[in-house]
Amino acid sequence: MILSGRLVPHAAVALAILVWSSSFIALKMALSAYSPLTVMAGRMLTASLLCLPLLPAVLRFVRRSRLRVILLVCVLSEPCLYFLCETFALRATSSAQAGMVISLLPLPVAAGAWLLLGERLPGRAWLGFAVSIAGVTGLTLSAEATENAPHPVLGNLLEGGAVLCAAAYTLCVKRLTSALSPTAMTAAMSFAGALFFGPLALLPLSLGTASLAVDLPAWAPAAAIVYLGSLVTFAGYGLYNFGVSRLDAGRVAAYMNLSPVATLLMSVIWLGDVLSPAQYLASALVLAGLALTQSGGRTPASPPGDAA
């Protein structure tokens, strides 16, 4: 039973990453019919409706806790800036390439956890991160414009910005879960996202839609928005926040190793994404580097201090 209990947060994070991997495909589908800001407003509104029962708990935390500034940085990082970067990235690059870039998340998380939380990594882990960066650089430089990725370099750079936002979010959540439950944390980010993207979606901007190499049913883009708000945002972040509250930040971020492989397979099957031979080699380099980061032991983080 003890072993089973210890596996629960690991299983929660792994499931969250697999759900998030599907978000690249769902987001690409939604963007084929709606503008980026409309997609994000719909996604966050769906999640907020599911989180309404948790609104009183979030408001109490904002009024009373000394950690409300960290909460502000957290929700500004993700969903606000993260989703902004990722949504525009997927208008320019393919789901497969974006999933490979996001796999770099363990690097900034490990660096931040080392500086802020006292977590330590062996030298081979830093070497692995360097190899992964080289792989993502090769993936981007060898990218060619296709129907699914009309501007791959720009898209991959925007996805890199999303990686930095996700790292800030993970580190903030690690600090906040000492005072705010994982479900309330999910609710806070959902409400913040709705407040951020709702007014932006009303602006008279003509951003256009993304092109796909496959034909979709007429109902698929709208269904993708509901899927993004319910399963990806509400359920996915709930599972992820639970895992972060039980595990050290670096170990949680390492589960992003699952994302590029899962996203690549889903993208090829559902969206017809195609990578060049050079990009497959670069992707293998990314995965080899990430595997290297996990080949040594890890020193657990010091527990975050009491707040509230």
Coordinates of N, CA, C and O in Angstrom, one line a residue, residues 96-264:
A96 N 4.2 18.4 -34.1 CA 5.3 17.5 -33.8 C 6.5 18.3 -33.4 O 7.2 18.0 -32.4
Q97 N 6.9 19.4 -34.1 CA 8.0 20.2 -33.7 C 7.8 20.9 -32.4 O 8.7 21.0 -31.6
A98 N 6.6 21.5 -32.2 CA 6.3 22.1 -30.9 C 6.4 21.2 -29.7 O 7.0 21.6 -28.7
G99 N 6.0 20.0 -29.9 CA 6.1 19.0 -28.8 C 7.5 18.7 -28.5 O 7.9 18.4 -27.4
M100 N 8.4 18.7 -29.5 CA 9.8 18.4 -29.3 C 10.5 19.6 -28.6 O 11.3 19.4 -27.6
V101 N 10.1 20.8 -28.9 CA 10.7 22.0 -28.3 C 10.3 22.0 -26.8 O 11.1 22.3 -25.9
I102 N 9.0 21.7 -26.5 CA 8.5 21.8 -25.1 C 9.2 20.8 -24.2 O 9.2 20.9 -23.0
S103 N 9.8 19.8 -24.8 CA 10.5 18.8 -24.1 C 11.7 19.3 -23.4 O 12.3 18.7 -22.5
L104 N 12.1 20.6 -23.7 CA 13.3 21.2 -23.1 C 12.9 21.7 -21.7 O 13.8 22.2 -21.0
L105 N 11.7 21.6 -21.3 CA 11.2 22.2 -20.0 C 12.1 21.8 -18.8 O 12.3 22.6 -17.9
P106 N 12.6 20.5 -18.7 CA 13.4 20.2 -17.6 C 14.6 21.1 -17.4 O 15.1 21.3 -16.3
L107 N 15.2 21.7 -18.4 CA 16.4 22.5 -18.3 C 16.1 23.8 -17.5 O 16.8 24.0 -16.5
P108 N 15.2 24.7 -17.9 CA 15.0 25.8 -17.0 C 14.4 25.5 -15.7 O 14.7 26.2 -14.7
V109 N 13.6 24.4 -15.6 CA 13.1 24.0 -14.3 C 14.2 23.6 -13.3 O 14.3 24.0 -12.2
A110 N 15.2 22.8 -13.9 CA 16.3 22.3 -13.1 C 17.2 23.5 -12.6 O 17.6 23.6 -11.5
A111 N 17.4 24.4 -13.6 CA 18.2 25.6 -13.2 C 17.5 26.4 -12.1 O 18.2 26.9 -11.2
G112 N 16.2 26.7 -12.3 CA 15.5 27.4 -11.3 C 15.4 26.7 -10.0 O 15.5 27.3 -8.9
A113 N 15.2 25.4 -10.0 CA 15.1 24.6 -8.7 C 16.5 24.6 -8.0 O 16.5 24.6 -6.8
W114 N 17.5 24.6 -8.8 CA 18.9 24.7 -8.2 C 19.1 26.0 -7.5 O 19.6 26.1 -6.4
L115 N 18.7 27.1 -8.2 CA 18.9 28.4 -7.7 C 18.0 28.8 -6.5 O 18.4 29.4 -5.5
L116 N 16.7 28.4 -6.6 CA 15.7 28.8 -5.7 C 15.2 27.8 -4.7 O 14.8 28.2 -3.6
L117 N 15.3 26.5 -5.0 CA 14.8 25.5 -4.1 C 15.8 24.6 -3.5 O 15.5 23.7 -2.7
G118 N 17.1 24.8 -3.9 CA 18.2 24.0 -3.4 C 18.3 22.6 -3.9 O 19.0 21.7 -3.4
E119 N 17.6 22.3 -5.0 CA 17.7 21.0 -5.7 C 19.0 20.9 -6.5 O 19.4 21.9 -7.0
R120 N 19.7 19.7 -6.5 CA 21.0 19.6 -7.1 C 20.9 18.5 -8.2 O 20.2 17.5 -8.0
L121 N 21.6 18.7 -9.3 CA 21.7 17.8 -10.4 C 23.2 17.4 -10.6 O 24.1 18.2 -10.5
P122 N 23.4 16.1 -11.0 CA 24.8 15.7 -11.3 C 25.3 16.3 -12.6 O 24.4 16.8 -13.4
G123 N 26.6 16.3 -12.9 CA 27.1 16.9 -14.1 C 26.6 16.2 -15.3 O 26.4 16.9 -16.3
R124 N 26.3 14.9 -15.3 CA 25.8 14.3 -16.5 C 24.4 14.8 -16.9 O 24.0 14.8 -18.1
A125 N 23.7 15.3 -15.9 CA 22.4 15.9 -16.2 C 22.5 17.2 -17.1 O 21.8 17.4 -18.0
W126 N 23.5 18.0 -16.6 CA 23.7 19.3 -17.4 C 24.3 19.0 -18.8 O 23.9 19.7 -19.7
L127 N 25.1 17.9 -18.9 CA 25.5 17.5 -20.2 C 24.3 17.1 -21.1 O 24.3 17.4 -22.3
G128 N 23.4 16.3 -20.5 CA 22.2 15.9 -21.2 C 21.4 17.1 -21.7 O 20.9 17.1 -22.8
F129 N 21.3 18.1 -20.9 CA 20.5 19.3 -21.3 C 21.2 20.0 -22.5 O 20.6 20.4 -23.4
A130 N 22.6 20.0 -22.5 CA 23.3 20.6 -23.6 C 23.0 19.8 -24.9 O 22.8 20.4 -25.9
V131 N 23.0 18.5 -24.8 CA 22.7 17.7 -25.9 C 21.3 17.9 -26.4 O 21.1 18.0 -27.7
S132 N 20.4 18.0 -25.5 CA 19.0 18.3 -25.9 C 18.8 19.6 -26.6 O 18.1 19.8 -27.6
I133 N 19.5 20.6 -26.1 CA 19.5 22.0 -26.7 C 20.0 21.9 -28.1 O 19.5 22.5 -29.1
A134 N 21.1 21.2 -28.3 CA 21.7 21.0 -29.6 C 20.7 20.3 -30.6 O 20.6 20.7 -31.7
G135 N 19.9 19.3 -30.0 CA 18.9 18.7 -30.8 C 17.8 19.6 -31.3 O 17.4 19.6 -32.4
V136 N 17.3 20.4 -30.3 CA 16.2 21.3 -30.7 C 16.7 22.4 -31.7 O 16.0 22.8 -32.6
T137 N 18.0 22.8 -31.5 CA 18.6 23.8 -32.4 C 18.6 23.2 -33.8 O 18.3 23.8 -34.8
G138 N 19.1 21.9 -33.9 CA 19.1 21.2 -35.2 C 17.7 21.0 -35.8 O 17.5 21.2 -37.0
L139 N 16.8 20.7 -34.9 CA 15.4 20.5 -35.4 C 14.8 21.8 -36.0 O 14.2 21.8 -37.1
T140 N 15.2 22.9 -35.4 CA 14.7 24.2 -35.9 C 15.4 24.7 -37.2 O 14.8 25.1 -38.2
L141 N 16.7 24.5 -37.2 CA 17.5 25.0 -38.3 C 17.2 24.1 -39.6 O 17.4 24.6 -40.7
S142 N 16.9 22.8 -39.4 CA 16.6 22.0 -40.5 C 15.2 22.0 -40.9 O 14.8 21.3 -41.9
A143 N 14.4 22.8 -40.3 CA 12.9 22.8 -40.6 C 12.7 23.5 -41.9 O 13.3 24.4 -42.3
E144 N 11.7 22.9 -42.7 CA 11.3 23.4 -43.9 C 9.8 23.8 -43.9 O 9.0 23.1 -43.2
A145 N 9.4 24.8 -44.6 CA 8.0 25.3 -44.6 C 7.2 24.2 -45.2 O 7.5 23.7 -46.3
T146 N 6.1 23.8 -44.5 CA 5.1 22.9 -45.1 C 3.7 23.5 -44.8 O 3.6 24.6 -44.2
E147 N 2.7 22.8 -45.3 CA 1.3 23.3 -45.0 C 1.0 23.4 -43.5 O 0.3 24.3 -43.0
N148 N 1.5 22.4 -42.8 CA 1.3 22.4 -41.3 C 2.2 23.3 -40.6 O 2.0 23.6 -39.4
A149 N 3.3 23.7 -41.2 CA 4.3 24.5 -40.5 C 4.8 25.6 -41.5 O 5.9 25.4 -42.0
P150 N 4.0 26.6 -41.7 CA 4.4 27.6 -42.7 C 5.6 28.5 -42.3 O 6.4 28.9 -43.2
H151 N 5.8 28.7 -41.0 CA 7.0 29.5 -40.5 C 7.6 28.7 -39.3 O 7.5 29.2 -38.2
P152 N 8.3 27.6 -39.6 CA 8.7 26.8 -38.5 C 9.7 27.4 -37.5 O 9.7 27.2 -36.3
V153 N 10.6 28.2 -38.0 CA 11.6 28.8 -37.1 C 11.0 29.8 -36.2 O 11.2 29.7 -34.9
L154 N 10.1 30.6 -36.7 CA 9.3 31.6 -35.8 C 8.5 30.8 -34.8 O 8.5 31.1 -33.6
G155 N 7.8 29.8 -35.3 CA 7.0 29.0 -34.4 C 7.8 28.3 -33.3 O 7.4 28.3 -32.1
N156 N 8.9 27.7 -33.6 CA 9.8 27.0 -32.6 C 10.3 28.0 -31.6 O 10.5 27.7 -30.4
L157 N 10.6 29.2 -32.0 CA 11.1 30.3 -31.1 C 10.0 30.7 -30.1 O 10.3 30.8 -28.9
L158 N 8.8 30.8 -30.6 CA 7.7 31.1 -29.8 C 7.4 30.0 -28.8 O 7.1 30.3 -27.6
E159 N 7.6 28.8 -29.2 CA 7.4 27.6 -28.3 C 8.5 27.6 -27.3 O 8.3 27.2 -26.1
G160 N 9.7 28.1 -27.6 CA 10.8 28.3 -26.6 C 10.4 29.3 -25.6 O 10.7 29.1 -24.4
G161 N 9.7 30.4 -26.0 CA 9.2 31.3 -25.0 C 8.2 30.6 -24.1 O 8.2 30.9 -22.8
A162 N 7.4 29.8 -24.6 CA 6.4 29.0 -23.8 C 7.1 28.1 -22.8 O 6.6 28.0 -21.6
V163 N 8.2 27.6 -23.2 CA 9.0 26.7 -22.2 C 9.4 27.5 -21.0 O 9.3 27.0 -19.9
L164 N 9.9 28.7 -21.2 CA 10.3 29.6 -20.1 C 9.2 29.9 -19.2 O 9.3 29.9 -18.0
C165 N 8.0 30.2 -19.8 CA 6.8 30.5 -19.0 C 6.4 29.3 -18.2 O 6.0 29.4 -17.0
A166 N 6.5 28.1 -18.8 CA 6.1 26.8 -18.1 C 7.0 26.5 -16.9 O 6.6 26.0 -15.9
A167 N 8.3 26.9 -17.1 CA 9.3 26.7 -16.0 C 8.9 27.6 -14.8 O 9.0 27.1 -13.7
A168 N 8.6 28.8 -15.1 CA 8.3 29.8 -14.0 C 7.0 29.3 -13.3 O 6.9 29.3 -12.1
Y169 N 6.1 28.8 -14.1 CA 4.8 28.2 -13.5 C 5.1 27.1 -12.5 O 4.6 27.0 -11.4
T170 N 5.9 26.1 -13.0 CA 6.2 24.9 -12.2 C 6.9 25.3 -10.9 O 6.6 24.8 -9.8
L171 N 7.8 26.3 -10.9 CA 8.5 26.7 -9.7 C 7.6 27.4 -8.8 O 7.7 27.3 -7.5
C172 N 6.7 28.2 -9.3 CA 5.7 29.0 -8.5 C 4.8 28.0 -7.8 O 4.4 28.1 -6.6
V173 N 4.3 27.0 -8.6 CA 3.3 26.0 -8.0 C 4.0 25.3 -6.9 O 3.4 25.0 -5.9
K174 N 5.3 24.9 -7.0 CA 6.0 24.2 -6.0 C 6.0 25.0 -4.7 O 5.8 24.5 -3.6
R175 N 6.0 26.3 -4.8 CA 6.0 27.2 -3.6 C 4.6 27.4 -3.1 O 4.3 27.4 -1.9
L176 N 3.6 27.5 -4.0 CA 2.2 27.8 -3.6 C 1.5 26.6 -3.0 O 0.6 26.8 -2.2
T177 N 1.9 25.4 -3.3 CA 1.1 24.2 -2.9 C 1.3 24.0 -1.4 O 0.6 23.1 -0.8
S178 N 2.1 24.8 -0.7 CA 2.2 24.7 0.8 C 1.0 25.4 1.4 O 0.7 25.2 2.6
A179 N 0.3 26.2 0.6 CA -0.8 27.0 1.1 C -2.1 27.0 0.3 O -3.1 27.4 0.8
L180 N -2.0 26.4 -0.9 CA -3.1 26.4 -1.8 C -3.2 25.0 -2.4 O -2.2 24.4 -2.9
S181 N -4.4 24.4 -2.3 CA -4.6 23.0 -2.8 C -4.4 22.9 -4.3 O -4.6 23.9 -5.0
P182 N -4.0 21.8 -4.8 CA -3.9 21.6 -6.3 C -5.1 22.0 -7.0 O -5.1 22.6 -8.1
T183 N -6.3 21.6 -6.5 CA -7.6 22.0 -7.2 C -7.8 23.5 -7.2 O -8.2 24.1 -8.2
A184 N -7.5 24.1 -6.1 CA -7.7 25.6 -6.0 C -6.7 26.3 -6.9 O -7.0 27.3 -7.5
M185 N -5.5 25.7 -7.0 CA -4.5 26.3 -7.9 C -4.9 26.2 -9.4 O -4.8 27.2 -10.2
T186 N -5.6 25.1 -9.7 CA -6.1 24.9 -11.1 C -7.2 25.9 -11.3 O -7.3 26.5 -12.4
A187 N -8.0 26.1 -10.3 CA -9.1 27.1 -10.5 C -8.6 28.5 -10.6 O -9.1 29.3 -11.5
A188 N -7.6 28.9 -9.9 CA -7.0 30.2 -9.9 C -6.4 30.5 -11.3 O -6.7 31.6 -11.9
M189 N -5.7 29.6 -11.9 CA -5.2 29.8 -13.3 C -6.3 29.8 -14.3 O -6.2 30.6 -15.3
S190 N -7.4 29.1 -14.1 CA -8.5 29.1 -15.1 C -9.2 30.5 -15.0 O -9.5 31.0 -16.1
F191 N -9.5 31.0 -13.8 CA -10.1 32.3 -13.7 C -9.2 33.4 -14.3 O -9.7 34.3 -15.0
A192 N -7.9 33.3 -14.0 CA -7.0 34.3 -14.5 C -6.9 34.3 -16.0 O -6.9 35.3 -16.7
G193 N -6.9 33.1 -16.6 CA -6.9 32.9 -18.0 C -8.1 33.5 -18.7 O -8.1 34.1 -19.8
A194 N -9.3 33.3 -18.1 CA -10.6 33.8 -18.6 C -10.5 35.3 -18.6 O -11.0 36.0 -19.6
L195 N -10.1 35.9 -17.5 CA -10.0 37.4 -17.4 C -9.0 38.0 -18.4 O -9.1 39.1 -18.8
F196 N -7.9 37.2 -18.7 CA -6.9 37.7 -19.6 C -7.3 37.6 -21.0 O -7.1 38.6 -21.8
F197 N -7.8 36.4 -21.4 CA -8.1 36.2 -22.8 C -9.4 36.7 -23.3 O -9.7 37.0 -24.4
G198 N -10.4 36.8 -22.3 CA -11.7 37.3 -22.7 C -11.7 38.6 -23.3 O -12.2 38.8 -24.5
P199 N -11.2 39.7 -22.7 CA -11.1 41.0 -23.4 C -10.3 41.0 -24.6 O -10.7 41.7 -25.6
L200 N -9.2 40.2 -24.7 CA -8.4 40.2 -25.9 C -9.2 39.6 -27.1 O -9.0 40.1 -28.2
A201 N -10.0 38.7 -26.8 CA -10.8 38.0 -27.9 C -11.8 39.0 -28.5 O -12.3 38.8 -29.6
L202 N -12.2 40.1 -27.7 CA -13.1 41.1 -28.2 C -12.5 42.2 -29.1 O -13.2 42.9 -29.7
L203 N -11.2 42.2 -29.1 CA -10.5 43.2 -29.9 C -10.7 42.9 -31.4 O -10.8 41.8 -31.9
P204 N -10.9 44.0 -32.2 CA -11.1 43.8 -33.6 C -9.9 43.5 -34.4 O -9.4 44.3 -35.2
L205 N -9.3 42.3 -34.1 CA -8.1 41.9 -34.8 C -8.4 40.8 -35.8 O -9.2 39.9 -35.6
S206 N -7.8 40.9 -37.0 CA -7.9 39.9 -38.0 C -6.7 39.0 -38.1 O -5.7 39.4 -38.7
L207 N -6.7 37.9 -37.3 CA -5.5 37.1 -37.1 C -5.5 35.9 -38.1 O -4.5 35.2 -38.2
G208 N -6.6 35.6 -38.6 CA -6.7 34.4 -39.6 C -6.6 33.1 -38.8 O -6.6 33.0 -37.6
T209 N -6.7 32.0 -39.6 CA -6.7 30.7 -39.0 C -5.5 29.9 -39.5 O -4.7 30.4 -40.4
A210 N -5.2 28.8 -38.9 CA -4.1 27.9 -39.3 C -4.5 26.9 -40.4 O -5.7 26.5 -40.5
S211 N -3.6 26.5 -41.2 CA -3.9 25.6 -42.3 C -3.5 24.2 -41.8 O -2.6 24.0 -41.0
L212 N -4.2 23.2 -42.3 CA -4.0 21.8 -41.9 C -3.8 20.9 -43.2 O -4.4 21.3 -44.3
A213 N -3.1 19.9 -43.1 CA -2.9 19.0 -44.3 C -4.0 17.9 -44.4 O -4.0 17.1 -45.3
V214 N -4.9 17.9 -43.4 CA -6.1 17.0 -43.4 C -7.4 17.8 -43.3 O -7.4 18.9 -42.9
D215 N -8.5 17.1 -43.8 CA -9.8 17.7 -43.7 C -10.4 17.3 -42.4 O -10.4 16.1 -42.0
L216 N -11.1 18.2 -41.7 CA -11.8 17.9 -40.4 C -13.3 18.1 -40.6 O -13.8 18.9 -41.4
P217 N -14.0 17.3 -39.8 CA -15.5 17.5 -39.8 C -15.8 18.9 -39.3 O -15.0 19.5 -38.5
A218 N -16.9 19.5 -39.6 CA -17.3 20.9 -39.3 C -17.3 21.1 -37.8 O -17.0 22.2 -37.3
W219 N -17.7 20.0 -37.0 CA -17.8 20.2 -35.6 C -16.5 20.0 -34.8 O -16.4 20.4 -33.6
A220 N -15.5 19.6 -35.5 CA -14.2 19.2 -34.8 C -13.6 20.4 -34.1 O -13.1 20.3 -32.9
P221 N -13.4 21.6 -34.7 CA -12.8 22.8 -34.1 C -13.4 23.2 -32.8 O -12.8 23.5 -31.8
A222 N -14.8 23.3 -32.8 CA -15.5 23.7 -31.6 C -15.3 22.6 -30.5 O -15.1 22.9 -29.3
A223 N -15.4 21.3 -30.9 CA -15.2 20.2 -29.9 C -13.8 20.3 -29.3 O -13.6 20.0 -28.2
A224 N -12.8 20.7 -30.2 CA -11.5 20.8 -29.7 C -11.3 21.8 -28.6 O -10.6 21.6 -27.6
I225 N -12.1 22.9 -28.7 CA -12.0 24.0 -27.7 C -12.6 23.5 -26.4 O -12.0 23.7 -25.3
V226 N -13.7 22.8 -26.4 CA -14.3 22.2 -25.2 C -13.3 21.2 -24.6 O -13.1 21.1 -23.4
Y227 N -12.7 20.4 -25.4 CA -11.7 19.4 -25.0 C -10.5 20.1 -24.3 O -10.1 19.7 -23.2
L228 N -10.0 21.2 -24.9 CA -8.9 21.9 -24.3 C -9.3 22.5 -22.9 O -8.5 22.5 -22.0
G229 N -10.5 23.0 -22.8 CA -10.9 23.6 -21.5 C -11.2 22.6 -20.4 O -10.9 22.9 -19.3
S230 N -11.8 21.5 -20.8 CA -12.2 20.5 -19.8 C -11.1 19.5 -19.4 O -10.6 19.5 -18.3
L231 N -10.7 18.7 -20.4 CA -9.7 17.6 -20.1 C -8.3 18.2 -20.0 O -7.6 17.9 -19.0
V232 N -7.9 19.0 -20.9 CA -6.5 19.5 -20.9 C -6.2 20.5 -19.8 O -5.3 20.3 -19.1
T233 N -7.1 21.5 -19.7 CA -6.8 22.5 -18.7 C -7.3 22.1 -17.3 O -6.6 22.1 -16.3
F234 N -8.6 21.7 -17.2 CA -9.2 21.4 -15.9 C -8.6 20.1 -15.3 O -8.0 20.1 -14.2
A235 N -8.7 19.0 -16.1 CA -8.2 17.7 -15.5 C -6.6 17.7 -15.6 O -6.0 17.2 -14.6
G236 N -6.1 18.1 -16.7 CA -4.6 18.0 -16.9 C -3.8 18.8 -15.8 O -2.9 18.3 -15.2
Y237 N -4.2 20.0 -15.6 CA -3.5 20.9 -14.6 C -3.8 20.4 -13.2 O -3.0 20.5 -12.3
G238 N -5.0 19.9 -13.0 CA -5.3 19.3 -11.7 C -4.4 18.2 -11.3 O -3.8 18.1 -10.2
L239 N -4.2 17.3 -12.3 CA -3.3 16.2 -12.0 C -1.8 16.6 -11.9 O -1.1 16.2 -11.0
Y240 N -1.4 17.6 -12.7 CA -0.1 18.1 -12.7 C 0.2 18.8 -11.4 O 1.2 18.6 -10.7
N241 N -0.7 19.7 -10.9 CA -0.5 20.4 -9.7 C -0.5 19.5 -8.5 O 0.3 19.7 -7.5
F242 N -1.3 18.4 -8.5 CA -1.2 17.4 -7.5 C 0.2 16.8 -7.4 O 0.8 16.6 -6.4
G243 N 0.7 16.4 -8.6 CA 2.0 15.8 -8.6 C 3.1 16.7 -8.1 O 4.0 16.3 -7.4
V244 N 3.0 18.0 -8.5 CA 4.0 19.0 -8.1 C 4.0 19.1 -6.6 O 5.0 19.3 -5.9
S245 N 2.8 19.0 -6.0 CA 2.7 19.2 -4.5 C 3.3 18.0 -3.8 O 3.6 18.1 -2.6
R246 N 3.6 16.9 -4.5 CA 4.1 15.7 -3.8 C 5.6 15.4 -4.2 O 6.2 14.6 -3.5
L247 N 6.0 15.9 -5.3 CA 7.4 15.6 -5.8 C 8.2 16.8 -6.0 O 7.7 17.9 -6.0
D248 N 9.6 16.6 -6.1 CA 10.4 17.8 -6.3 C 10.2 18.3 -7.7 O 9.9 17.5 -8.6
A249 N 10.5 19.6 -7.9 CA 10.2 20.2 -9.2 C 11.0 19.6 -10.4 O 10.4 19.4 -11.5
G250 N 12.2 19.3 -10.2 CA 13.1 18.7 -11.2 C 12.5 17.4 -11.7 O 12.5 17.0 -12.9
R251 N 12.1 16.5 -10.7 CA 11.6 15.2 -11.1 C 10.3 15.3 -11.9 O 10.0 14.6 -12.8
V252 N 9.4 16.3 -11.5 CA 8.2 16.5 -12.2 C 8.5 16.9 -13.7 O 7.9 16.4 -14.6
A253 N 9.4 17.9 -13.8 CA 9.7 18.4 -15.2 C 10.3 17.3 -16.1 O 10.1 17.3 -17.3
A254 N 10.9 16.3 -15.5 CA 11.5 15.2 -16.2 C 10.5 14.4 -17.0 O 10.8 13.8 -18.0
Y255 N 9.3 14.4 -16.5 CA 8.2 13.7 -17.2 C 7.9 14.3 -18.5 O 7.2 13.6 -19.3
M256 N 8.3 15.5 -18.8 CA 8.1 16.1 -20.1 C 8.8 15.2 -21.2 O 8.6 15.4 -22.4
N257 N 9.7 14.3 -20.8 CA 10.3 13.4 -21.7 C 9.3 12.6 -22.5 O 9.5 12.1 -23.6
L258 N 8.1 12.4 -21.9 CA 7.0 11.6 -22.5 C 6.4 12.4 -23.7 O 5.8 11.9 -24.6
S259 N 6.4 13.7 -23.5 CA 5.6 14.6 -24.4 C 6.0 14.5 -25.9 O 5.2 14.4 -26.7
P260 N 7.3 14.7 -26.2 CA 7.7 14.7 -27.7 C 7.3 13.5 -28.4 O 6.8 13.5 -29.6
V261 N 7.5 12.3 -27.8 CA 7.2 11.0 -28.5 C 5.7 10.9 -28.7 O 5.2 10.6 -29.8
A262 N 4.9 11.2 -27.6 CA 3.5 11.1 -27.7 C 2.9 12.1 -28.7 O 2.1 11.7 -29.5
T263 N 3.4 13.3 -28.7 CA 2.9 14.3 -29.6 C 3.3 14.0 -31.0 O 2.5 14.2 -32.0
L264 N 4.5 13.5 -31.3 CA 4.9 13.1 -32.6 C 4.0 12.1 -33.2 O 3.5 12.2 -34.3

